[in-house]
mmCIF file of C-alpha atoms and ligand atoms in Angstrom:
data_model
loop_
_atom_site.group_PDB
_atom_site.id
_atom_site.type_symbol
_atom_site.label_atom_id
_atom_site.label_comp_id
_atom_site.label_asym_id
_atom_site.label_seq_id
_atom_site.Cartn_x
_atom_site.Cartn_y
_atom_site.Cartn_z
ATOM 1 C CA UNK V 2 138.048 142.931 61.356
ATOM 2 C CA UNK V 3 138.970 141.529 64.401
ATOM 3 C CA UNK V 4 136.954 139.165 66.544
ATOM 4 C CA UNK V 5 136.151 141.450 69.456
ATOM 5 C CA UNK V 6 134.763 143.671 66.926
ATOM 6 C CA UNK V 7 131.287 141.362 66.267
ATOM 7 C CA UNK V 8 131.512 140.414 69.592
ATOM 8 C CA UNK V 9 130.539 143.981 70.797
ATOM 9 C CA UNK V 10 127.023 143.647 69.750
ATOM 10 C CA UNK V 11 126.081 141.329 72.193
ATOM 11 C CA UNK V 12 127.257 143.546 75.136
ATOM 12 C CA UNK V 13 126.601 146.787 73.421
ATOM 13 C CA UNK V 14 123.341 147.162 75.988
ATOM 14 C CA UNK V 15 125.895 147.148 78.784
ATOM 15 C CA UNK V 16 129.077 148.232 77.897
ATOM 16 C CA UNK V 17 129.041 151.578 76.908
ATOM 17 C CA UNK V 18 131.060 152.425 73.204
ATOM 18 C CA UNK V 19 133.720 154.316 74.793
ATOM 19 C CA UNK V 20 134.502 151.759 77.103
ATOM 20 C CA UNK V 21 134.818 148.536 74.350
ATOM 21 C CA UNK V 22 138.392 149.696 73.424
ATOM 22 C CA UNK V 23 139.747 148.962 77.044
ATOM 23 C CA UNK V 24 138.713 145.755 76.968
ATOM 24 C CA UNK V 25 139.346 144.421 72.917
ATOM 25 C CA UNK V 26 142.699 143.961 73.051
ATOM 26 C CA UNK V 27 142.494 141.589 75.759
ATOM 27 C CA UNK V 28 139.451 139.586 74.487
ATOM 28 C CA UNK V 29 141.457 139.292 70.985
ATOM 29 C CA UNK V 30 144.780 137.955 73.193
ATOM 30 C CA UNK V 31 142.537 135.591 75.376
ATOM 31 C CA UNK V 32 140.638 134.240 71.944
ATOM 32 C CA UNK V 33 143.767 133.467 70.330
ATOM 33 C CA UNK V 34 145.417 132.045 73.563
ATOM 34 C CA UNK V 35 142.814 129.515 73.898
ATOM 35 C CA UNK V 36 143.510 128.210 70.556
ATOM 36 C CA UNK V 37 147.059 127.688 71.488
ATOM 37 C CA UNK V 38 146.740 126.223 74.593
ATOM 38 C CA UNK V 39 143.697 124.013 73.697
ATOM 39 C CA UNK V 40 142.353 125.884 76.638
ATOM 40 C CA UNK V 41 138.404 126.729 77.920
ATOM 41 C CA UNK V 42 136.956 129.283 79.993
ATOM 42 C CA UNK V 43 133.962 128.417 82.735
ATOM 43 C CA UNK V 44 132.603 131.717 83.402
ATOM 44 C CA UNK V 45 129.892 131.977 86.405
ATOM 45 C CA UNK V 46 126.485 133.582 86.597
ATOM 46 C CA UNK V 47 128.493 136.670 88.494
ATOM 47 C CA UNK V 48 131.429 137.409 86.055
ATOM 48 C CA UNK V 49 131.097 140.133 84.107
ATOM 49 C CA UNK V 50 129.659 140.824 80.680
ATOM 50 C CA UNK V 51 132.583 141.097 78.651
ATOM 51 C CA UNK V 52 133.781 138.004 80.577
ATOM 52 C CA UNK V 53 130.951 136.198 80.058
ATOM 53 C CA UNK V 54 129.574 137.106 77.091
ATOM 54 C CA UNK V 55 133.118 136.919 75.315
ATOM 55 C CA UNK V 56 135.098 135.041 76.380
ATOM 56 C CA UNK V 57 133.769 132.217 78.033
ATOM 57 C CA UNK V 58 133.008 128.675 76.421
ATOM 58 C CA UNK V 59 130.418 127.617 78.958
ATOM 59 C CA UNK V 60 128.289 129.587 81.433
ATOM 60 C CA UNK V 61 126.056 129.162 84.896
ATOM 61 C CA UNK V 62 125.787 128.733 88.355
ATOM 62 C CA UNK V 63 127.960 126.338 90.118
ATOM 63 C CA UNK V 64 126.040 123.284 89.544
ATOM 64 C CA UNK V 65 125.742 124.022 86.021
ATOM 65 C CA UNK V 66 129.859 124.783 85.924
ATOM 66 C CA UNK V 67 130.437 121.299 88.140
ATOM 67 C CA UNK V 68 128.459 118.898 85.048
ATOM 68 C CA UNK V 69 130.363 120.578 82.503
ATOM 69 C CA UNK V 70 133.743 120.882 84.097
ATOM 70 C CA UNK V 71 133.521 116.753 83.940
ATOM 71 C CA UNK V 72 133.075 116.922 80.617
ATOM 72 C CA UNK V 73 135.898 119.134 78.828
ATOM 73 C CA UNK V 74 137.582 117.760 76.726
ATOM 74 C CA UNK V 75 140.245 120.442 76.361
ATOM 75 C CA UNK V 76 143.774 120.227 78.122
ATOM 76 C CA UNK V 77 143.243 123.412 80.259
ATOM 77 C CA UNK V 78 140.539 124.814 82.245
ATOM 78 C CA UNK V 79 140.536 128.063 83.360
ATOM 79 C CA UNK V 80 137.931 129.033 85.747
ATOM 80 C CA UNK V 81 136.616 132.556 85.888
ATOM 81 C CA UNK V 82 135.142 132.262 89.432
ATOM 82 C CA UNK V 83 136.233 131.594 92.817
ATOM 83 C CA UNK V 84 138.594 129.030 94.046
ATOM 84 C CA UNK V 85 136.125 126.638 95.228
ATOM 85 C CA UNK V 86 134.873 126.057 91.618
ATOM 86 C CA UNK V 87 138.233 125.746 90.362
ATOM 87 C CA UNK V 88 138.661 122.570 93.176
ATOM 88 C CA UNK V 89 135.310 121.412 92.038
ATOM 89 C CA UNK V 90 136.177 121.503 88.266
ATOM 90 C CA UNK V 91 139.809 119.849 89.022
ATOM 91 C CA UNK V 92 138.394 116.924 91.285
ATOM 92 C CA UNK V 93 135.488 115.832 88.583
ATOM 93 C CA UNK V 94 138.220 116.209 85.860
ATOM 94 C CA UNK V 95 141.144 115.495 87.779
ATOM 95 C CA UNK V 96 143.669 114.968 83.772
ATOM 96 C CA UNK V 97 142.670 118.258 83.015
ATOM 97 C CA UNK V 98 144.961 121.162 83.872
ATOM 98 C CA UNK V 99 142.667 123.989 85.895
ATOM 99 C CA UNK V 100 144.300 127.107 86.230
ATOM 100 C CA UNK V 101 142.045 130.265 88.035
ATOM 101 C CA UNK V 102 143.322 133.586 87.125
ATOM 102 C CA UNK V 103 143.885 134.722 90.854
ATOM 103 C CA UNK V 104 144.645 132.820 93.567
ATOM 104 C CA UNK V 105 142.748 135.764 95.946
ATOM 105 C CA UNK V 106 139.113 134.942 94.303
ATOM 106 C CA UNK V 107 137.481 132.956 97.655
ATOM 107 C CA UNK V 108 134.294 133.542 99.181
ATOM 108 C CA UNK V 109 133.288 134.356 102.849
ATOM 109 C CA UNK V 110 131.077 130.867 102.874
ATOM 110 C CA UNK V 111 133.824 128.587 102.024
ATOM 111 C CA UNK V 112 136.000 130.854 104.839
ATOM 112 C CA UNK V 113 133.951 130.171 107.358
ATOM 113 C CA UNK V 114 134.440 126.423 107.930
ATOM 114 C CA UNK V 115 137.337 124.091 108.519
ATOM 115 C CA UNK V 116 137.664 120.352 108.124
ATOM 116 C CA UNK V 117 138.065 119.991 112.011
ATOM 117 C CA UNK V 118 134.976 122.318 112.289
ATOM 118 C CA UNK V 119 133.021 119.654 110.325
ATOM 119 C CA UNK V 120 134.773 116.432 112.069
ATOM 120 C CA UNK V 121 133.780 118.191 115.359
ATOM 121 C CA UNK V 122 130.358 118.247 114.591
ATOM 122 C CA UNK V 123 130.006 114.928 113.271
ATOM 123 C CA UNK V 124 131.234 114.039 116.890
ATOM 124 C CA UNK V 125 128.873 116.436 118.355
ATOM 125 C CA UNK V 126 125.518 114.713 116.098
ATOM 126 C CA UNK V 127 126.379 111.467 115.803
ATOM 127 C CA UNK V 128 124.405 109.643 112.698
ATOM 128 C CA UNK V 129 122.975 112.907 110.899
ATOM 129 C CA UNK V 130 123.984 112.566 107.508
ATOM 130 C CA UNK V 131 126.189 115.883 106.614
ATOM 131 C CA UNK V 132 125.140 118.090 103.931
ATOM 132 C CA UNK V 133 127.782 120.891 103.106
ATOM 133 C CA UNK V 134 127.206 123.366 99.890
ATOM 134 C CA UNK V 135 129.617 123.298 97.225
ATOM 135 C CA UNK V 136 130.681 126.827 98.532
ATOM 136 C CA UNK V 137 133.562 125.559 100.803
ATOM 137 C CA UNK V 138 136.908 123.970 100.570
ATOM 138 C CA UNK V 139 138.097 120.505 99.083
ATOM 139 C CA UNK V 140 138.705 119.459 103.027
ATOM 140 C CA UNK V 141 135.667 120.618 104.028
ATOM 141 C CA UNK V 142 133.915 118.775 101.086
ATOM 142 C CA UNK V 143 135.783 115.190 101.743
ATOM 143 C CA UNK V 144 134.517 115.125 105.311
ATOM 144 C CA UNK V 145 130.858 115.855 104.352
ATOM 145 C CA UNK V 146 128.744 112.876 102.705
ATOM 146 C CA UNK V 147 126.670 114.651 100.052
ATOM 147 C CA UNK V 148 127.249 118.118 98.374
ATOM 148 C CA UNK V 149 124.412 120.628 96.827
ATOM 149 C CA UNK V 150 124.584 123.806 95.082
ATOM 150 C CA UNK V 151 121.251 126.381 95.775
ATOM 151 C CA UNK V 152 120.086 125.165 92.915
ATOM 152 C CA UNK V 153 119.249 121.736 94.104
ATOM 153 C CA UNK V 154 119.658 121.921 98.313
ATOM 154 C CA UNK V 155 115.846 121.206 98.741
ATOM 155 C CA UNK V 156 116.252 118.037 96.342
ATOM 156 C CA UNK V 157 119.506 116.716 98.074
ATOM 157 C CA UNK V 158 117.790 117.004 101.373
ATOM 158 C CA UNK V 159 114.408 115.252 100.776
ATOM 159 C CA UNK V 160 116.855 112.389 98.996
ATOM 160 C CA UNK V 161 118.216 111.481 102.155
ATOM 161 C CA UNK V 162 115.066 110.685 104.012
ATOM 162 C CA UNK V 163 115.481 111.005 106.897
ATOM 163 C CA UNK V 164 114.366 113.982 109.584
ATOM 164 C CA UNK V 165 117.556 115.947 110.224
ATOM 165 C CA UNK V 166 120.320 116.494 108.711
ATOM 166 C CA UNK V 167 123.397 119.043 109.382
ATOM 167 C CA UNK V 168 124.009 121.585 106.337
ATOM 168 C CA UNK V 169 126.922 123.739 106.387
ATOM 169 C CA UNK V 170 128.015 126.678 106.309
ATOM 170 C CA UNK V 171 125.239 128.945 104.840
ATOM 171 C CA UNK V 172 122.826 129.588 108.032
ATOM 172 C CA UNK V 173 120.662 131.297 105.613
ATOM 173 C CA UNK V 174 120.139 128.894 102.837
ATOM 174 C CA UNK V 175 119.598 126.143 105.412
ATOM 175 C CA UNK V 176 116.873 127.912 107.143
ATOM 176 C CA UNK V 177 115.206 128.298 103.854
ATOM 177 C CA UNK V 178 115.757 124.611 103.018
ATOM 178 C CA UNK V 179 114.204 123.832 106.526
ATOM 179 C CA UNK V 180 111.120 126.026 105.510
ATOM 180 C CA UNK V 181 110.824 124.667 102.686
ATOM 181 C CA UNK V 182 111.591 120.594 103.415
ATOM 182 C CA UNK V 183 109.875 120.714 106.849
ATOM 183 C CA UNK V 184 113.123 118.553 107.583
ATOM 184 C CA UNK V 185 115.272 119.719 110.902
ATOM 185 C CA UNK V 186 118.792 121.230 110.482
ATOM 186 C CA UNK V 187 122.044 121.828 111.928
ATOM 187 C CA UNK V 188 123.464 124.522 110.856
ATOM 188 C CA UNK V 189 126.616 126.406 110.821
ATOM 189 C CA UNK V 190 127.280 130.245 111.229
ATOM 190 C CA UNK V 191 128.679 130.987 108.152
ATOM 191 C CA UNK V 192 127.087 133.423 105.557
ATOM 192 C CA UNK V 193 127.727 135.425 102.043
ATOM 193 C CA UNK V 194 128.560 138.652 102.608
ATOM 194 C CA UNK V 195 126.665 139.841 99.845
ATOM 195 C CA UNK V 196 123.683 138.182 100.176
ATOM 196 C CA UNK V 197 123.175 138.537 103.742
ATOM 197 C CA UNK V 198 123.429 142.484 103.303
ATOM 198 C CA UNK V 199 120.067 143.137 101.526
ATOM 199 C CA UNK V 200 117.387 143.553 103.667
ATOM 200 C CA UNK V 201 113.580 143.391 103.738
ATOM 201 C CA UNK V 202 112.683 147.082 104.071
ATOM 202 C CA UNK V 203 115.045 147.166 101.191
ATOM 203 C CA UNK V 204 112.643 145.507 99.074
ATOM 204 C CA UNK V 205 109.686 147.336 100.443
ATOM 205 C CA UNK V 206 111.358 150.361 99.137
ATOM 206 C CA UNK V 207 112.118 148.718 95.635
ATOM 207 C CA UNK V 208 108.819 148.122 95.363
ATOM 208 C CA UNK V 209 107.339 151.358 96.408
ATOM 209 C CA UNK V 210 110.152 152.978 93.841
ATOM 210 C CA UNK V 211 109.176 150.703 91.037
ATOM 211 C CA UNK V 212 105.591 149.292 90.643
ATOM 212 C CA UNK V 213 104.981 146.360 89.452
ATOM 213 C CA UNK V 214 108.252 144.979 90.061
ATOM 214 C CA UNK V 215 109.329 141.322 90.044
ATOM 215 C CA UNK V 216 111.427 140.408 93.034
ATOM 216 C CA UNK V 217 113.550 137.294 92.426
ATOM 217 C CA UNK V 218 115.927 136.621 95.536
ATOM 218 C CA UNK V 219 119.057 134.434 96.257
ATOM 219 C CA UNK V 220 118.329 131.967 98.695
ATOM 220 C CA UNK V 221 121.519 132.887 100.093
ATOM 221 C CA UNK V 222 119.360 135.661 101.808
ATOM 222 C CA UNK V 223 118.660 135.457 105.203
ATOM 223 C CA UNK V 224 114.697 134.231 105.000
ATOM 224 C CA UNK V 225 112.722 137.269 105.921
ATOM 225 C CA UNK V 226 114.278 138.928 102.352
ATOM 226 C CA UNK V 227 113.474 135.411 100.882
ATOM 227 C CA UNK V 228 109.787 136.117 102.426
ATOM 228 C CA UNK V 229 109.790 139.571 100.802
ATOM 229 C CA UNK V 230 110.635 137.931 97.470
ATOM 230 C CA UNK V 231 108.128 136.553 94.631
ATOM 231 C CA UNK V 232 110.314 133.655 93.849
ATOM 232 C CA UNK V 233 113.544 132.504 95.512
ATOM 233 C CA UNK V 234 116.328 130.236 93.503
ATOM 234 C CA UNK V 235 119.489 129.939 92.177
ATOM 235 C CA UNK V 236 121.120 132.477 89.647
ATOM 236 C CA UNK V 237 120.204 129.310 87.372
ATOM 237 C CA UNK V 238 116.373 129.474 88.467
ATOM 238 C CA UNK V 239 116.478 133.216 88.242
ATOM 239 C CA UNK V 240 117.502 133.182 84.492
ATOM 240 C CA UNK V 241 114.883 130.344 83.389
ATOM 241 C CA UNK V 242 112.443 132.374 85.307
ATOM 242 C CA UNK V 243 112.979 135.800 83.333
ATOM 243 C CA UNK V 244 113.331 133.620 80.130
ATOM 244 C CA UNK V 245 109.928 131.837 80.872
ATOM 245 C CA UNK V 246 107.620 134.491 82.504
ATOM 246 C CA UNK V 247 109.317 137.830 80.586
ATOM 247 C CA UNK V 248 108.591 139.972 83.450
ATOM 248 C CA UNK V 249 108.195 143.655 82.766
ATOM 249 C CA UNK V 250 110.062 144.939 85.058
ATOM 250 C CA UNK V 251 112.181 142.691 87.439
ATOM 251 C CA UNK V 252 114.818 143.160 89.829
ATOM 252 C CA UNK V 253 117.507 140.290 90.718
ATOM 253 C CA UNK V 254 118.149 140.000 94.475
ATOM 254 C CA UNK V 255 122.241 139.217 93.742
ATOM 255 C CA UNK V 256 125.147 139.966 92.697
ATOM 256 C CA UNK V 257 125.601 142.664 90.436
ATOM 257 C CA UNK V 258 126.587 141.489 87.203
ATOM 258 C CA UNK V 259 123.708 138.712 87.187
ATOM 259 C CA UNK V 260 121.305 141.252 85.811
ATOM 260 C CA UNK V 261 124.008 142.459 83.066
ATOM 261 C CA UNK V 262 124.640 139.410 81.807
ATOM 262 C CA UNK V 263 121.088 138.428 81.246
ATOM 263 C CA UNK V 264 119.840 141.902 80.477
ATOM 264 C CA UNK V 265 122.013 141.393 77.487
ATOM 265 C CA UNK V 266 119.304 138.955 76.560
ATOM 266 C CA UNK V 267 116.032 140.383 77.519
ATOM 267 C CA UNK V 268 115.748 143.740 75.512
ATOM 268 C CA UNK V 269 112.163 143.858 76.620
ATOM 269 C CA UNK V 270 112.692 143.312 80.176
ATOM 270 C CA UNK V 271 113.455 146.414 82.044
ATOM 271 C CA UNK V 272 115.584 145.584 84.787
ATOM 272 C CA UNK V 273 116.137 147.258 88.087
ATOM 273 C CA UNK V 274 119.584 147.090 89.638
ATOM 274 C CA UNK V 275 120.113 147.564 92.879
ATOM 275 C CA UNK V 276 123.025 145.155 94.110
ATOM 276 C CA UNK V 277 125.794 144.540 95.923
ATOM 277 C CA UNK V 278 129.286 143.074 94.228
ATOM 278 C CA UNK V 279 131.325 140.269 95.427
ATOM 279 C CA UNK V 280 134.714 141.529 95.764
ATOM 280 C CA UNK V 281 136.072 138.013 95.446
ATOM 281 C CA UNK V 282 134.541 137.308 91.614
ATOM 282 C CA UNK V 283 135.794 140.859 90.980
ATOM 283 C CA UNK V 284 139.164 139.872 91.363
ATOM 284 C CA UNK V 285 138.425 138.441 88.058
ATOM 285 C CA UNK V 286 139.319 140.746 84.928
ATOM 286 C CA UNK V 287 139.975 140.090 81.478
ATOM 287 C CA UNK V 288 143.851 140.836 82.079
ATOM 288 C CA UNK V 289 143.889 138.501 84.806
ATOM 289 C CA UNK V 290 142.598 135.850 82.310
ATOM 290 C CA UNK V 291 145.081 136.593 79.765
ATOM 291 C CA UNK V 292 147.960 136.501 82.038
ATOM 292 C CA UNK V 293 146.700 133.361 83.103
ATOM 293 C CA UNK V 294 146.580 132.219 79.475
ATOM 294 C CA UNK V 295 150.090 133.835 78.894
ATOM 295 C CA UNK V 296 151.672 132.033 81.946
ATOM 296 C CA UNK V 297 149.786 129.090 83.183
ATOM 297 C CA UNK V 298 148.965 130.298 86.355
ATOM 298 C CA UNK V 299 147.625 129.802 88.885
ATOM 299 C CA UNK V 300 147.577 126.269 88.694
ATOM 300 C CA UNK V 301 144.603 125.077 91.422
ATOM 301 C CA UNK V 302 146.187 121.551 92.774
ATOM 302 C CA UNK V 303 144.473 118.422 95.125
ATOM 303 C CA UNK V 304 145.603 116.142 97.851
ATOM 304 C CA UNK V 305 144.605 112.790 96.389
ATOM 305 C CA UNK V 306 143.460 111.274 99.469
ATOM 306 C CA UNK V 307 141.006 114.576 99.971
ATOM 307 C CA UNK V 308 140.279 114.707 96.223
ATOM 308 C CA UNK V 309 139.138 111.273 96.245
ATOM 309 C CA UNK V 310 136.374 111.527 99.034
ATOM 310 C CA UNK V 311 135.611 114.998 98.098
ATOM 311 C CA UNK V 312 134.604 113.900 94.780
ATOM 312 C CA UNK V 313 132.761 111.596 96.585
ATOM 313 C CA UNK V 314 130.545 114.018 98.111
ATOM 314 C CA UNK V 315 130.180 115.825 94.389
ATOM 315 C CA UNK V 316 129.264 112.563 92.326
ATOM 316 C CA UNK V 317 126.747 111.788 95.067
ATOM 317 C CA UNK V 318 125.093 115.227 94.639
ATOM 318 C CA UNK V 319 125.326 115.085 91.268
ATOM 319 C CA UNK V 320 123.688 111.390 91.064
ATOM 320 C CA UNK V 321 120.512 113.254 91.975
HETATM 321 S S1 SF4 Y 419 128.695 135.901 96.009
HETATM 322 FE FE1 SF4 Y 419 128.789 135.135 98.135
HETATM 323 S S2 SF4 Y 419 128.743 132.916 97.918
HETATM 324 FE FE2 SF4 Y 419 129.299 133.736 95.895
HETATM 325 S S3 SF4 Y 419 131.557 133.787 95.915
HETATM 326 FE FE3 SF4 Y 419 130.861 135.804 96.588
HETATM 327 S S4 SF4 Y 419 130.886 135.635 98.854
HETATM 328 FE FE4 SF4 Y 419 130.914 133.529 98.045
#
């Protein structure tokens, strides 16, 4: 039997039978590939199922992905998520070979923002401290002092004390860390163009469609969704909280594959799913993995002078 065979039952809930035999080939290549190349896969919250249920060695959100990345002990990394993780992964484990399966994977946050755009601001406000989410660039990064993930934005801001602070690029997730610190911020205009498309009458309608219904939201959101919401965190938070509370019926304000992949492992939870996909983790596929495997590309590459205070900015953040 070969291995994709047992590994069908844990996506069987998602993946439909007739489907399984487009992807097995490919899971069988990529399982004997990493062998040979002493190679691991980081799979984020967003892949999807038969990505990250198997064929990835470690799973989670972004700040989950950064602690492990430092600790692999394999030769190759190959990150199944966008190109800022695979800088993130490569800077914390800079001996490690990270390869991300294409080079197109980005993310309309990390877009948004320049290095000059953050050296003008620090200009601008002189002596706030400069908070910028992992979402964005290595340049961007090793001009900032302290990075967070939406996981832990409300902890990195109280731990600098002090009563503003500029936070770039998500306008959304700072306003919600403002609501939620009390602490004043600078923000940038720069948003992710999934989140920011839900709305609240959106969730009005959920609700009236489905009652009962647990609403977990992003706090990429724009805040009035967040205010529609009955808990806000990160894909991280969102998973502990439907593993802790086993909600009924809940519905995941996020991408779409969030709810598939932890669907998988909450038969009793019935799961609502409206969503809306990011195009740039879709670029993702398991062919696109096993070429990568095959050909040891896309190899994701640092300045040392910007990897160096970059990483600074990470190992700060995750000090905390
Ligand atoms: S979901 Fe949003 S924040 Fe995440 S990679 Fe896609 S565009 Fe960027």
């Amino acid at each position: 039997m070969s291995a994709s065979a047992s590994l069908y039952k844990r996506v069987q809930r998602v993946i439909p039978p007739m489907e399984w035999p487009v992807f097995a080939p490919d899971i069988d290549a990529i399982l004997r590939l990493k062998r040979e190349r002493n190679a691991v896969i980081l799979a984020h919250n967003y892949m999807t199922p038969e990505i990250f249920h198997c064929v990835a060695d470690i799973v989670g959100d972004s700040l989950a992905l950064a602690r492990e990345a430092q600790r692999v002990e394999a030769d190759i990394i190959v990150m199944a998520g966008v190109h800022f993780m695979a800088e993130t992964a490569k800077m914390l484990n800079p001996a490690k070979t990270v390869l991300i399966p294409n080079l197109e994977a980005g993310c309309s946050l990390a877009a948004s923002i320049t290095a000059a755009d953050v050296r003008l601001l620090r200009q601008k406000y002189p002596g706030r401290p400069i908070v910028t989410y992992v979402n964005t660039s290595a340049e961007v990064k090793a001009e900032s002092d302290i990075c967070c993930t939406s996981g832990n934005a409300r902890r990195v801001v109280e731990s600098l004390g002090v009563p503003e602070v500029i936070m770039l690029p998500d306008q959304y997730l700072a306003a919600n860390v403002a609501r939620e610190t009390g602490v004043k911020i600078i923000s940038w205009a720069g948003s992710c163009e999934v989140h920011e498309r839900f709305t609240p009458a959106e969730i009005r309608q959920l609700r009236a469609e489905n009652p009962g219904v647990v609403v977990l939201a992003h706090p990429e959101c724009p805040p009035e969704v967040v205010d529609e919401a009955d808990f806000a965190g990160s894909t991280a938070a969102m998973a502990d909280y439907v593993t802790e509370k086993q909600p009924g019926r809940v519905v995941l304000i996020t991408e779409c594959s969030m709810a598939d992949n932890i669907a998988v492992l909450h038969p009793k939870v019935d799961f609502v799913r409206p969503c809306n996909l990011c195009p740039h983790m879709k670029r993702i596929t398991l062919p696109g993995i096993r070429a990568c495997l095959e050909t040891l590309t896309h190899e994701v590459t640092i300045a040392p002078a910007i990897a160096q205070r970059a990483c600074t900015a990470v190992e700060r953040m995750l000090a905390i």
